[in-house]
CSV table of C-alpha atoms and ligand atoms in Angstrom, one decimal:
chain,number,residue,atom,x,y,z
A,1100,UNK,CA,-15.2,34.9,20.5
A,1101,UNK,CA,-13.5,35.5,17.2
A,1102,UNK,CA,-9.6,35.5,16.7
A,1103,UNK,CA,-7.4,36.3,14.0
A,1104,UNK,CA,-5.8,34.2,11.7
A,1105,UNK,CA,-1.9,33.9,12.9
A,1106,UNK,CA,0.4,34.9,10.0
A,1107,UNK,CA,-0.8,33.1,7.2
A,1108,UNK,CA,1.8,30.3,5.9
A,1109,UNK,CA,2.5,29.6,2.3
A,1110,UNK,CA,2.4,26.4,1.2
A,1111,UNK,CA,5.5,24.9,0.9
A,1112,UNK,CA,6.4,26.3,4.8
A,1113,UNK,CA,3.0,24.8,5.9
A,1114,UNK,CA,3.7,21.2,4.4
A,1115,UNK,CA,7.5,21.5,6.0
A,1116,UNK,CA,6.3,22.4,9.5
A,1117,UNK,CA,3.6,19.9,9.1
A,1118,UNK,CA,6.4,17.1,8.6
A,1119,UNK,CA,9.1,18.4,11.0
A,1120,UNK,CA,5.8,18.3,13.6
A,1121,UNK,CA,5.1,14.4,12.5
A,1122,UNK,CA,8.4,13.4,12.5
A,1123,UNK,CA,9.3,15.1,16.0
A,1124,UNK,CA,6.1,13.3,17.7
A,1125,UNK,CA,5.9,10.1,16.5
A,1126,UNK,CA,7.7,6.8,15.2
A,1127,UNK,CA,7.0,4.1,13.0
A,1128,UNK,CA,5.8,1.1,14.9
A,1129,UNK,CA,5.6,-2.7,14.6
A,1130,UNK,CA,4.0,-5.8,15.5
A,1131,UNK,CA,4.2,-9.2,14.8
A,1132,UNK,CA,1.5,-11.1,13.2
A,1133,UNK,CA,1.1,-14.9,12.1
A,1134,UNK,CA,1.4,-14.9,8.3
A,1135,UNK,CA,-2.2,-15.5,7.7
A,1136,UNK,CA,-3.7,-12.3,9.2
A,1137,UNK,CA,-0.7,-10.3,7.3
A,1138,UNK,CA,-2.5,-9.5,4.1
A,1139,UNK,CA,-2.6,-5.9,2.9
A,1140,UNK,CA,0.1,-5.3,6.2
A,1141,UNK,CA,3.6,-4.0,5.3
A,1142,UNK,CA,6.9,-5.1,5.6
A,1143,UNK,CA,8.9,-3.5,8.7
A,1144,UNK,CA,12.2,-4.7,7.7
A,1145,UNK,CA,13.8,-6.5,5.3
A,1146,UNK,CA,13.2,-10.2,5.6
A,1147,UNK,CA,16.1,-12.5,4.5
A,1148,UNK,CA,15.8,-15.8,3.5
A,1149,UNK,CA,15.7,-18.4,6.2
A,1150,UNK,CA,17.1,-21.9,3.8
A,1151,UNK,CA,18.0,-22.2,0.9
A,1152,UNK,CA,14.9,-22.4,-1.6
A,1153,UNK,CA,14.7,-25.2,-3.2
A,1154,UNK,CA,15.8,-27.2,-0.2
A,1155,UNK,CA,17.5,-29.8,-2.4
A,1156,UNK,CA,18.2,-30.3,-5.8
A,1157,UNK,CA,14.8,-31.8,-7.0
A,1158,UNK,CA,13.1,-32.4,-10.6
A,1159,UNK,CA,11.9,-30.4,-12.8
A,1160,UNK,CA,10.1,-33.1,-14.9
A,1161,UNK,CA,8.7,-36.9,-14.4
A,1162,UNK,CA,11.1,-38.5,-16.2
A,1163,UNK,CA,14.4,-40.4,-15.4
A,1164,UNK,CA,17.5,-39.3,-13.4
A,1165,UNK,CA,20.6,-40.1,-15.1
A,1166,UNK,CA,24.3,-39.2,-15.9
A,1167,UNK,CA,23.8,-37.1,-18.8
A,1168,UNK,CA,27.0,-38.1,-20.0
A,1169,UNK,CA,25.2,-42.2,-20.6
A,1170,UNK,CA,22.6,-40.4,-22.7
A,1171,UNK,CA,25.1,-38.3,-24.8
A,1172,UNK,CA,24.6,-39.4,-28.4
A,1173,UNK,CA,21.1,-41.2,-28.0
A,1174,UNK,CA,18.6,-40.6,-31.0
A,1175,UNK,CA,15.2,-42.0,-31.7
A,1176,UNK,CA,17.1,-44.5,-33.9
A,1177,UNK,CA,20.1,-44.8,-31.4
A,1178,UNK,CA,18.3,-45.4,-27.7
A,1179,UNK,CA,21.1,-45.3,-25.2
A,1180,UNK,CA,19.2,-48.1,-22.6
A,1181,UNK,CA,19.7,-47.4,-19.1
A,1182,UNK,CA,18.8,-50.0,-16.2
A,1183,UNK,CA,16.2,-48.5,-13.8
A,1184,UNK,CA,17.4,-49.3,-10.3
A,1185,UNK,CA,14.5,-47.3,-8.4
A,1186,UNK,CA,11.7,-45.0,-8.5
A,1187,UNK,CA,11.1,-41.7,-6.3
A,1188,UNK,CA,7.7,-40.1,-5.6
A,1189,UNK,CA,7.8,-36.5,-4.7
A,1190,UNK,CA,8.0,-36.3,-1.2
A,1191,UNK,CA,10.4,-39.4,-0.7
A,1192,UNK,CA,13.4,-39.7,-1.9
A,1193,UNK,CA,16.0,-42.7,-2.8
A,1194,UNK,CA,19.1,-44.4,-0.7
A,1195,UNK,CA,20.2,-45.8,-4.1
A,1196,UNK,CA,23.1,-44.0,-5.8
A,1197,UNK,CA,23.2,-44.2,-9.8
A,1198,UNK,CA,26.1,-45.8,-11.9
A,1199,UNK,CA,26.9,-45.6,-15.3
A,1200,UNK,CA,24.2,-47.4,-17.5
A,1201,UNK,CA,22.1,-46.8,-14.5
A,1202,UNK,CA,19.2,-44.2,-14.1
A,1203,UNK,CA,16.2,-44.0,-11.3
A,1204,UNK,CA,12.4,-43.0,-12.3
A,1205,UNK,CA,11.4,-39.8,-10.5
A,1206,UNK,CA,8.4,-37.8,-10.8
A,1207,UNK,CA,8.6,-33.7,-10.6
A,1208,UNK,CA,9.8,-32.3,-7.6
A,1209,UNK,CA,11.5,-35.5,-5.8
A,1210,UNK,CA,15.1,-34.9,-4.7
A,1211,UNK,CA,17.4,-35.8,-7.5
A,1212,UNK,CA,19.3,-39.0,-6.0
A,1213,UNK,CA,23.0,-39.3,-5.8
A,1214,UNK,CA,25.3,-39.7,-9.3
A,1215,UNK,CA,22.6,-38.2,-11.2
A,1216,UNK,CA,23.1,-35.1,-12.9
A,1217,UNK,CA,19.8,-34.7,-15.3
A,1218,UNK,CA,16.8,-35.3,-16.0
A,1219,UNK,CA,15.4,-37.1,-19.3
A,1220,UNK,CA,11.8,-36.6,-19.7
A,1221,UNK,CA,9.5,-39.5,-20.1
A,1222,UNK,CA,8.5,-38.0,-23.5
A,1223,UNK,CA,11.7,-38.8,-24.6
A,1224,UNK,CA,12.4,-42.7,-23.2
A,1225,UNK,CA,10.6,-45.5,-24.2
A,1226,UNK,CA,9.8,-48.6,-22.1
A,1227,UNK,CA,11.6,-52.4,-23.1
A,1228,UNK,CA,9.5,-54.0,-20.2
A,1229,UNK,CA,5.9,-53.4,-17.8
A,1230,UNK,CA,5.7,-50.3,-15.6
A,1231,UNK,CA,6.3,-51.4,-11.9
A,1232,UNK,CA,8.3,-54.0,-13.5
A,1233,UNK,CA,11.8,-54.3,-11.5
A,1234,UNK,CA,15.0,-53.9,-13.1
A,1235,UNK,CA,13.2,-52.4,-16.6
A,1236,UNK,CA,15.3,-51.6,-19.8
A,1237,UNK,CA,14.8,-47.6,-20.5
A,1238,UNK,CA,15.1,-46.7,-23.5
A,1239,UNK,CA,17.0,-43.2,-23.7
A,1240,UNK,CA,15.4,-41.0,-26.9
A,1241,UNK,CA,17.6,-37.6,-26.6
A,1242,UNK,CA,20.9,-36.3,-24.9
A,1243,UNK,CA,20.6,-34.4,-21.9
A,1244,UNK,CA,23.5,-31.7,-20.6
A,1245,UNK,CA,24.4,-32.0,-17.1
A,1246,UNK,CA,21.8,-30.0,-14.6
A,1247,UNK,CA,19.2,-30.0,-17.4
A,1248,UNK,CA,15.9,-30.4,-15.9
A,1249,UNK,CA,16.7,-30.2,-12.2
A,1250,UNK,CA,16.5,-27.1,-10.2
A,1251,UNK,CA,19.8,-26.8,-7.9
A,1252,UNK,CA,19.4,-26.4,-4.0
A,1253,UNK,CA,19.1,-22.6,-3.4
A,1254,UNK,CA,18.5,-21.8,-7.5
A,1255,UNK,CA,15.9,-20.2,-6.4
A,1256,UNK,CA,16.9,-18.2,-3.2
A,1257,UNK,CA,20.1,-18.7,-1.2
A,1258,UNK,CA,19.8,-18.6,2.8
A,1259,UNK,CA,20.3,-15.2,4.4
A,1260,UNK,CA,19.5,-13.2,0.6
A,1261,UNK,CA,17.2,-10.4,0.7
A,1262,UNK,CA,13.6,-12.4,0.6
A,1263,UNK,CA,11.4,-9.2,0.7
A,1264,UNK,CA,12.0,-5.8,1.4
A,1265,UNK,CA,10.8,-3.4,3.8
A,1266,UNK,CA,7.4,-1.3,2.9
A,1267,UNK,CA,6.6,-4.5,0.3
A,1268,UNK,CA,2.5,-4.6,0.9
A,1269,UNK,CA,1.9,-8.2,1.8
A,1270,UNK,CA,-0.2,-9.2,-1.0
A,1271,UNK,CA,-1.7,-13.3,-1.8
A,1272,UNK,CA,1.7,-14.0,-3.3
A,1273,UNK,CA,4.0,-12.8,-0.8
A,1274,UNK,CA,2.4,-14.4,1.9
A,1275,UNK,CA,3.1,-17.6,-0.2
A,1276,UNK,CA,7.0,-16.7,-0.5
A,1277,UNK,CA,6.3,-16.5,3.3
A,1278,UNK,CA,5.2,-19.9,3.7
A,1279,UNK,CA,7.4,-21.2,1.6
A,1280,UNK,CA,10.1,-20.2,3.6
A,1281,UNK,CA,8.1,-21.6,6.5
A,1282,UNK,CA,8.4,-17.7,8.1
A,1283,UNK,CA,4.9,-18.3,10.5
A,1284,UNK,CA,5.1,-14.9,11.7
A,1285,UNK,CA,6.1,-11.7,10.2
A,1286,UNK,CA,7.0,-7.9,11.5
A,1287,UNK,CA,4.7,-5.6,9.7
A,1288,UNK,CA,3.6,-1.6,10.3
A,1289,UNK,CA,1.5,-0.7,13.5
A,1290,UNK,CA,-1.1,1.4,11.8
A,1291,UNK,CA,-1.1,4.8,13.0
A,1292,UNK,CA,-4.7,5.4,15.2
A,1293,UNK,CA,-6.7,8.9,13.7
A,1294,UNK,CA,-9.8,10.2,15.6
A,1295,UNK,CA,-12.3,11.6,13.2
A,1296,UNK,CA,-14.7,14.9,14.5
A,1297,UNK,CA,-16.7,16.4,12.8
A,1298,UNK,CA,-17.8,20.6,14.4
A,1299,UNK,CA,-21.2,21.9,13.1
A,1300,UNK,CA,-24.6,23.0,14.5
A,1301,UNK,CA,-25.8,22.2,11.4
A,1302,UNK,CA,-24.6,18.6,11.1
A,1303,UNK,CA,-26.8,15.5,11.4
A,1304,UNK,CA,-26.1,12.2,11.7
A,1305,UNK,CA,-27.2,9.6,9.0
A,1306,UNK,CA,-29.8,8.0,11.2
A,1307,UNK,CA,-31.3,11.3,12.2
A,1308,UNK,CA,-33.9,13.1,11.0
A,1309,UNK,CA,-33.1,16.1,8.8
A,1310,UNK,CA,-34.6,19.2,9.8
A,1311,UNK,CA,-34.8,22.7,7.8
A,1312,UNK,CA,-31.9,24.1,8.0
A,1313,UNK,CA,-29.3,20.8,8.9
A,1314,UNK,CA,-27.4,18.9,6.6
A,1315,UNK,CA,-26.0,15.3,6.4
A,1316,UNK,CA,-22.5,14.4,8.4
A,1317,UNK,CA,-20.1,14.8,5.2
A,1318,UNK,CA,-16.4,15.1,6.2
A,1319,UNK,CA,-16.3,11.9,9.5
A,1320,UNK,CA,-17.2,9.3,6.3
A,1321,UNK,CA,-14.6,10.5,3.7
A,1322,UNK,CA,-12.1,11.9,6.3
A,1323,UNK,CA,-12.2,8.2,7.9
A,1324,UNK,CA,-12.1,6.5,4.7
A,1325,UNK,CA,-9.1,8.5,3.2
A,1326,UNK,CA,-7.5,7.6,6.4
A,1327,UNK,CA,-7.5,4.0,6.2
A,1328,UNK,CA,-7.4,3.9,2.3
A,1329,UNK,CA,-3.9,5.3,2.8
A,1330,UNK,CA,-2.7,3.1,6.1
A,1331,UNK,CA,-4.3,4.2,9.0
A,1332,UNK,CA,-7.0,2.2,11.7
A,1333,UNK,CA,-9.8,5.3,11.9
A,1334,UNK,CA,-12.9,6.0,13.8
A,1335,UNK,CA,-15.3,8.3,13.5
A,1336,UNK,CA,-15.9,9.9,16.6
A,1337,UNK,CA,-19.2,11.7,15.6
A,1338,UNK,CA,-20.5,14.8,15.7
A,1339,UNK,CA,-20.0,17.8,18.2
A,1340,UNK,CA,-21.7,21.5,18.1
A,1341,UNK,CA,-19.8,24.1,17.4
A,1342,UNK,CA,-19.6,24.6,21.4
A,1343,UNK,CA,-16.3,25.4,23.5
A,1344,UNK,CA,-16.9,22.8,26.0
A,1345,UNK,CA,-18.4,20.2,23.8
A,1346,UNK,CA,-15.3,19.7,21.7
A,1347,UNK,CA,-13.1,20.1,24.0
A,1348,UNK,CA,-14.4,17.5,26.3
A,1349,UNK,CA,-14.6,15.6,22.7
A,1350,UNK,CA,-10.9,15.9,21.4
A,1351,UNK,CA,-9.1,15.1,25.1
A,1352,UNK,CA,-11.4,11.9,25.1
A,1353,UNK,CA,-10.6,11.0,21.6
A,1354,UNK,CA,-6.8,11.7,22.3
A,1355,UNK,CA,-7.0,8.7,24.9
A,1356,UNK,CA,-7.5,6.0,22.4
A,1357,UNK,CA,-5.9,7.6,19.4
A,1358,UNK,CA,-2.8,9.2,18.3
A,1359,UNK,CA,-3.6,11.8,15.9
A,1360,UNK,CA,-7.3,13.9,16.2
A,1361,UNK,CA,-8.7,15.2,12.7
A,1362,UNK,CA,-12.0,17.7,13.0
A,1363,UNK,CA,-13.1,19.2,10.4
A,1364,UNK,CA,-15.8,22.6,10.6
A,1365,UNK,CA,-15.1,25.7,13.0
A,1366,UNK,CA,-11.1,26.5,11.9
A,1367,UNK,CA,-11.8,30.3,10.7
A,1368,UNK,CA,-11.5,32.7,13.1
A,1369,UNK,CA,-15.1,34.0,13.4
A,1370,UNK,CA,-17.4,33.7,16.3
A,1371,UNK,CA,-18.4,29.8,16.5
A,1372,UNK,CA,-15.4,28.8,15.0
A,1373,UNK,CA,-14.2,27.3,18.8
A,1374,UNK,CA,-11.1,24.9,17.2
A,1375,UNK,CA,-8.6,27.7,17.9
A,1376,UNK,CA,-9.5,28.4,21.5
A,1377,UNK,CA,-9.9,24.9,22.8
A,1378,UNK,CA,-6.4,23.9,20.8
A,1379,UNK,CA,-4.9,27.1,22.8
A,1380,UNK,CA,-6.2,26.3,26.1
A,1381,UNK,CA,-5.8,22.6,26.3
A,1382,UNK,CA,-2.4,22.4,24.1
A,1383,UNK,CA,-0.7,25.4,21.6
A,1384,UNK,CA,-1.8,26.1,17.8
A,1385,UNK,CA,1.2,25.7,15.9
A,1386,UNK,CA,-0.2,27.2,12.8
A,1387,UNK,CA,-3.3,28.6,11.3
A,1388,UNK,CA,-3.9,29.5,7.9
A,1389,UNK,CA,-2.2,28.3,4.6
A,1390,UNK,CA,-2.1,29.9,1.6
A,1391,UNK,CA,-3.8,28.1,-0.6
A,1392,UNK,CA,-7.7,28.0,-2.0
A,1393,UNK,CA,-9.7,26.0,-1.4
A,1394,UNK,CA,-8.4,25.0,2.3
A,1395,UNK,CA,-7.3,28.6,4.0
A,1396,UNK,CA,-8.8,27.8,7.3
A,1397,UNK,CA,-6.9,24.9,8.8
A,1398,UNK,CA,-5.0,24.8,11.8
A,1399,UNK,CA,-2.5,22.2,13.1
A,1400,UNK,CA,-2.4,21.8,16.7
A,1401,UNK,CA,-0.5,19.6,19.1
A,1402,UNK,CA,-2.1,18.5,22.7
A,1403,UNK,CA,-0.3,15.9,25.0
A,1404,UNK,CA,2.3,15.5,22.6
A,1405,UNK,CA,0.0,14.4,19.6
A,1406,UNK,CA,-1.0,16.2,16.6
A,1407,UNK,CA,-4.7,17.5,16.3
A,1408,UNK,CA,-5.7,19.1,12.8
A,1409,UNK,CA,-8.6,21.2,11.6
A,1410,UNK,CA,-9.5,20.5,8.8
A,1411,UNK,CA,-11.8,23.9,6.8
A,1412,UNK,CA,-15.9,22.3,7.0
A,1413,UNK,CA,-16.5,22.5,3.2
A,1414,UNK,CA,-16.3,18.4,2.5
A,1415,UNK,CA,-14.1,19.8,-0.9
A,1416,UNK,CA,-11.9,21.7,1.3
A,1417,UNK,CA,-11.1,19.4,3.9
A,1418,UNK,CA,-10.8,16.8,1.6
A,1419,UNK,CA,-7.9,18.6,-0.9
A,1420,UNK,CA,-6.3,19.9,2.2
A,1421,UNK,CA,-6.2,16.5,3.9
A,1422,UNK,CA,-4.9,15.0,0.8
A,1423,UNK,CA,-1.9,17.8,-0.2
A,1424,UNK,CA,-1.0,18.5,3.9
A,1425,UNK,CA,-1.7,15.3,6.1
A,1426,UNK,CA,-2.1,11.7,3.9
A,1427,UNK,CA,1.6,11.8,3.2
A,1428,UNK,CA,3.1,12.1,6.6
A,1429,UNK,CA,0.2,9.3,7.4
A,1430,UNK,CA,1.7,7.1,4.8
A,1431,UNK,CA,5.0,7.4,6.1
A,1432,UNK,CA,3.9,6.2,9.4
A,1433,UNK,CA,1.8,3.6,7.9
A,1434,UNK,CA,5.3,2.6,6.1
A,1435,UNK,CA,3.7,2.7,2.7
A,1436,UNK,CA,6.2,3.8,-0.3
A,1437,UNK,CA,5.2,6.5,-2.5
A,1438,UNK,CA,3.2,9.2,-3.0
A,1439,UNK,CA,-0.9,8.7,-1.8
A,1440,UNK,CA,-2.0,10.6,-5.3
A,1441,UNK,CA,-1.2,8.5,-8.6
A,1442,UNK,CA,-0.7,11.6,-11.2
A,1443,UNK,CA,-1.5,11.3,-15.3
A,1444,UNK,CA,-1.2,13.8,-17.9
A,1445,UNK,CA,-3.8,15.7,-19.5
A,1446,UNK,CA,-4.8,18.7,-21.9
A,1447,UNK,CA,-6.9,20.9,-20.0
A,1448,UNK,CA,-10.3,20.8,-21.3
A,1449,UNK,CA,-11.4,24.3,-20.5
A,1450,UNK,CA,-10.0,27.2,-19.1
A,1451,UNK,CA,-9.5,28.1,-15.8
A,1452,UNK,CA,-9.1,31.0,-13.7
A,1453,UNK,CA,-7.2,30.9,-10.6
A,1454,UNK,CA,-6.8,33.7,-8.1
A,1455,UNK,CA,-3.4,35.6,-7.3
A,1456,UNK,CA,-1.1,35.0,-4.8
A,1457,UNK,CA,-2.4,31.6,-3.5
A,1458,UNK,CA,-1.6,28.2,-5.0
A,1459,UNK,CA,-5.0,26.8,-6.2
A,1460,UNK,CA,-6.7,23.3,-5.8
A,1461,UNK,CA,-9.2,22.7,-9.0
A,1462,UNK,CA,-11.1,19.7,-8.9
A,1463,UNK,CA,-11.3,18.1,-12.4
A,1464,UNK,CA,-13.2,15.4,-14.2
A,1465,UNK,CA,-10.8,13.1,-16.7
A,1466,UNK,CA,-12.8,11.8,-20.1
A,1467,UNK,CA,-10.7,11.1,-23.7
A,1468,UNK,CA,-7.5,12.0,-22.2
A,1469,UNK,CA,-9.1,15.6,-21.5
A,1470,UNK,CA,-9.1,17.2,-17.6
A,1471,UNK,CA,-12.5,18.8,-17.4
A,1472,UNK,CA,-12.1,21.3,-14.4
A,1473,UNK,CA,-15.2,21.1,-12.2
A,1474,UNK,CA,-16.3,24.9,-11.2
A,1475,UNK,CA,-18.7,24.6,-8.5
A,1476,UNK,CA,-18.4,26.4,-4.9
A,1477,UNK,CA,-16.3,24.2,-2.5
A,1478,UNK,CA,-19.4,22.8,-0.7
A,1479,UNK,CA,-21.1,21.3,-3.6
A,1480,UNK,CA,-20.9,17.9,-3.5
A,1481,UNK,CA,-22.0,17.1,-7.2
A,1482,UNK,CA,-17.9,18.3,-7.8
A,1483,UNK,CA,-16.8,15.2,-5.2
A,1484,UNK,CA,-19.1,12.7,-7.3
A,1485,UNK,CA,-17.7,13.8,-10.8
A,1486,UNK,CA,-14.3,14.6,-9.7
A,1487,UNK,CA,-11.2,12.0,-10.6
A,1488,UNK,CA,-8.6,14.3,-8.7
A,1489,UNK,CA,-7.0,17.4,-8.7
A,1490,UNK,CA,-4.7,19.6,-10.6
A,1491,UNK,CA,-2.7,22.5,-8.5
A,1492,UNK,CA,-2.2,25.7,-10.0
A,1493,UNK,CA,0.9,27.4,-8.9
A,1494,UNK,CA,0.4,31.1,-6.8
A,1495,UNK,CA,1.8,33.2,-10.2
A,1496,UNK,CA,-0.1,31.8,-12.8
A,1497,UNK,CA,-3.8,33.8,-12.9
A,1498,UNK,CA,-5.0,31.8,-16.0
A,1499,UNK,CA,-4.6,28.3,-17.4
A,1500,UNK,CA,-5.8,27.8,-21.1
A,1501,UNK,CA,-7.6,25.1,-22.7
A,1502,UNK,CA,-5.5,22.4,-24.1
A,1503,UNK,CA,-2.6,23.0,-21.6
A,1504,UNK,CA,-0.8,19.9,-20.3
A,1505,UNK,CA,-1.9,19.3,-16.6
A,1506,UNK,CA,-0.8,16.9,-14.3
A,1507,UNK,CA,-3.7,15.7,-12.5
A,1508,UNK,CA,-3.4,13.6,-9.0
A,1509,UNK,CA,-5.9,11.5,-8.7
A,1510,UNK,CA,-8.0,10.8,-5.4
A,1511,UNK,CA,-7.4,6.8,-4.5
B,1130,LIG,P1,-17.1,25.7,8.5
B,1130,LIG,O1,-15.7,25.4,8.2
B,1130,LIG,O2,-17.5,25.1,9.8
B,1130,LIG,O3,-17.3,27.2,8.5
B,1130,LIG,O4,-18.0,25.1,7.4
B,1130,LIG,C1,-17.9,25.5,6.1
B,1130,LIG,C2,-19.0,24.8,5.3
B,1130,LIG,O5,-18.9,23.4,5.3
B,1130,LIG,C3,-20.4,25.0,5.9
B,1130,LIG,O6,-21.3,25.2,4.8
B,1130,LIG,C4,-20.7,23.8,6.7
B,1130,LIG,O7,-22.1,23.5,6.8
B,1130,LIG,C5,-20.0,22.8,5.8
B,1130,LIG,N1,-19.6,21.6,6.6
B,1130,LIG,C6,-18.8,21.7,7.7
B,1130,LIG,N2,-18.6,20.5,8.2
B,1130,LIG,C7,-19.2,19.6,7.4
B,1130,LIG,C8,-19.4,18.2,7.4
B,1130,LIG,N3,-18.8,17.4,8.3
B,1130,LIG,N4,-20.1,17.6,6.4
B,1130,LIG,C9,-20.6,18.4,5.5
B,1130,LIG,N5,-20.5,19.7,5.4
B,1130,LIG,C10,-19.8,20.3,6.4
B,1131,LIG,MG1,-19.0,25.3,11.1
């Protein structure tokens, strides 16, 4: 067969068409799910505070509520002594209202009672008579101001304020603010379904046997992996041969049950390479070809109104170009914030040539603060088990030198 690249796209146009494609064909999605199957979900919109948080003004200590102005001027040698009129348990509270010279034994977190103001811990009161005795004689040790060891109704959170914001990741502690507001159920992303295909004559299975000439399936495990590690549900949807029919018949049935295909394997344009024609016949190439090394061979395609990608074979290749071209528009449908590659700043370790004309991916290795650039052919897998990320060499620059700041993003 055989076809010819279409015009070859530089990167920055190749990134924008690959958005405006995303964005044209799909939305973000929600569901609802109870709170406790909403860990590592994220937000879909701003949740706003059902009550008021606390509920009521409650105790910050076990002590004794009172009317901080009875205890102003008490001293160790001056006791100001209260009458204790009740006692409140967290989780109860009292009918009694205090006087002056009164004051009611709470413990922390019962509901301050009525014509109290403060709190006095029960470090700092002293007993005239029994615990559990009625009517007791406190003994008041220290002035308290008014609110002082009591936390208001709604000090915390007022109903109807912002409680958590869209794109927060639902982590162990947020599900608590959930519960605390006694939110059962909560709107979070739809993750967006991928269909992973790996193209290759060569290309066993783990469970097969692996005979002269074949090599190990590569691309399905980190393709899938990359996918979910950045918000999508994945599947790997095996293996086909580098066969017209065969992959065809394989991407129309994995475009039933998911919304965006990624092969990797067969997107050049020599004879075997069948991703072009089968994208042509069943749906239209929208491009083919970027500008950039390692990576030159991958098409974006659309079928039925859903985005399939071809990703170049080499498990380097298709890994960098997945990363720089598709993770981020998966990320925005996943509705998680910020960028998919953390970046840190390093002195380059070693030179490194790069070739004219074509922005360059170079794998590198971090150690000491030092980027080591990894120089192995784009198939060799040793550079995917030393690598910590990649730096990106702009299409001008022909040489970088050692000890040159790099930003490196690093693979998560
Ligand atoms: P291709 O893009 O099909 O020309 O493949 C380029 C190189 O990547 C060839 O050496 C393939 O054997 C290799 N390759 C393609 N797909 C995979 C894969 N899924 N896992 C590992 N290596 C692959
Ligand atoms: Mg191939």
């Amino acid at each position: 067969m055989g076809t010819e690249f279409l015009k070859i796209k530089e990167a920055d146009e190749a990134k924008k068409i690959i958005k405006n494609l995303f964005e044209e064909l799909y939305q973000k999605k929600s569901k609802i799910v109870p709170i406790e199957k909403s860990h590592q979900k994220i937000i879909f919109k701003d949740i706003f505070a059902s009550m008021d948080l606390p509920p009521f003004n409650r105790s910050l200590m076990d002590g004794f509520a009172v009317k901080s102005e009875d205890t102003f001027g008490a001293t160790d040698e001056n006791p100001k002594i209260l009458k204790c009129i009740d006692r409140i348990e967290a989780g109860s509270f009292s009918k009694k209202t205090i006087k002056n010279g009164e004051c009611i034994e709470i413990s922390t977190g019962a509901p301050i009672p009525n014509g109290a103001d403060a709190v006095v811990m029960v470090e700092f009161t002293d007993r005239e008579s029994e615990k559990n005795e009625k009517c007791e004689k406190i003994h008041i040790l220290k002035s308290v101001t008014p609110n002082q060891d009591l936390a208001l109704q709604g000090s915390d959170i007022k109903k109807d304020e912002l409680l958590l914001k869209e794109n927060t990741s639902i982590s162990p502690d947020k599900i608590g603010v959930l519960a605390a507001q006694g939110i059962k159920e909560v709107e979070v992303f739809d993750k967006p379904k991928i269909g992973v295909i790996s193209t290759g004559n060569e290309l066993v299975m783990e469970n097969e046997s692996l005979e002269y000439g074949k090599i190990f399936d590569v691309n399905s495990y980190s393709i899938k992996n990359a996918s979910i590690s950045n918000g999508a549900e994945a599947t790997s949807n095996g293996i086909v041969k580098d066969n017209y029919n065969e992959l065809k018949t394989k991407i129309e049935n994995s475009l039933k049950d998911s919304e965006i295909v990624i092969c990797s394997g067969g997107t050049s344009a020599g004879v075997g390479d069948v991703l072009r024609n089968v994208l042509e016949d069943i749906g239209e190439v929208i491009l083919h070809g970027v500008s950039v090394k390692p990576g030159k061979p991958t098409i974006i395609g659309k079928v039925d109104e859903k985005i399939v990608i071809g990703l170049p074979g080499n498990p380097v290749s298709a890994l960098i170009i997945f990363y720089v071209f598709i993770i981020p528009n998966i990320r925005e449908l996943a509705g998680k914030l910020g960028d998919n590659n953390e970046k840190v700043n390093a002195a380059l370790a070693n030179r490194i040539h790069s070739p004219k004309g074509r922005i360059h991916y170079n794998l590198v290795h971090i150690k000491d603060g030092l980027a080591y650039p990894i120089v192995k052919d784009s198939g060799a897998i040793t550079s995917l088990a030393h690598a910590d990320g990649y730096i990106k060499i702009p299409k001008t620059i022909e040489l970088l030198d050692k000890g040159e700041n790099v930003k490196v993003r690093l693979f998560k």
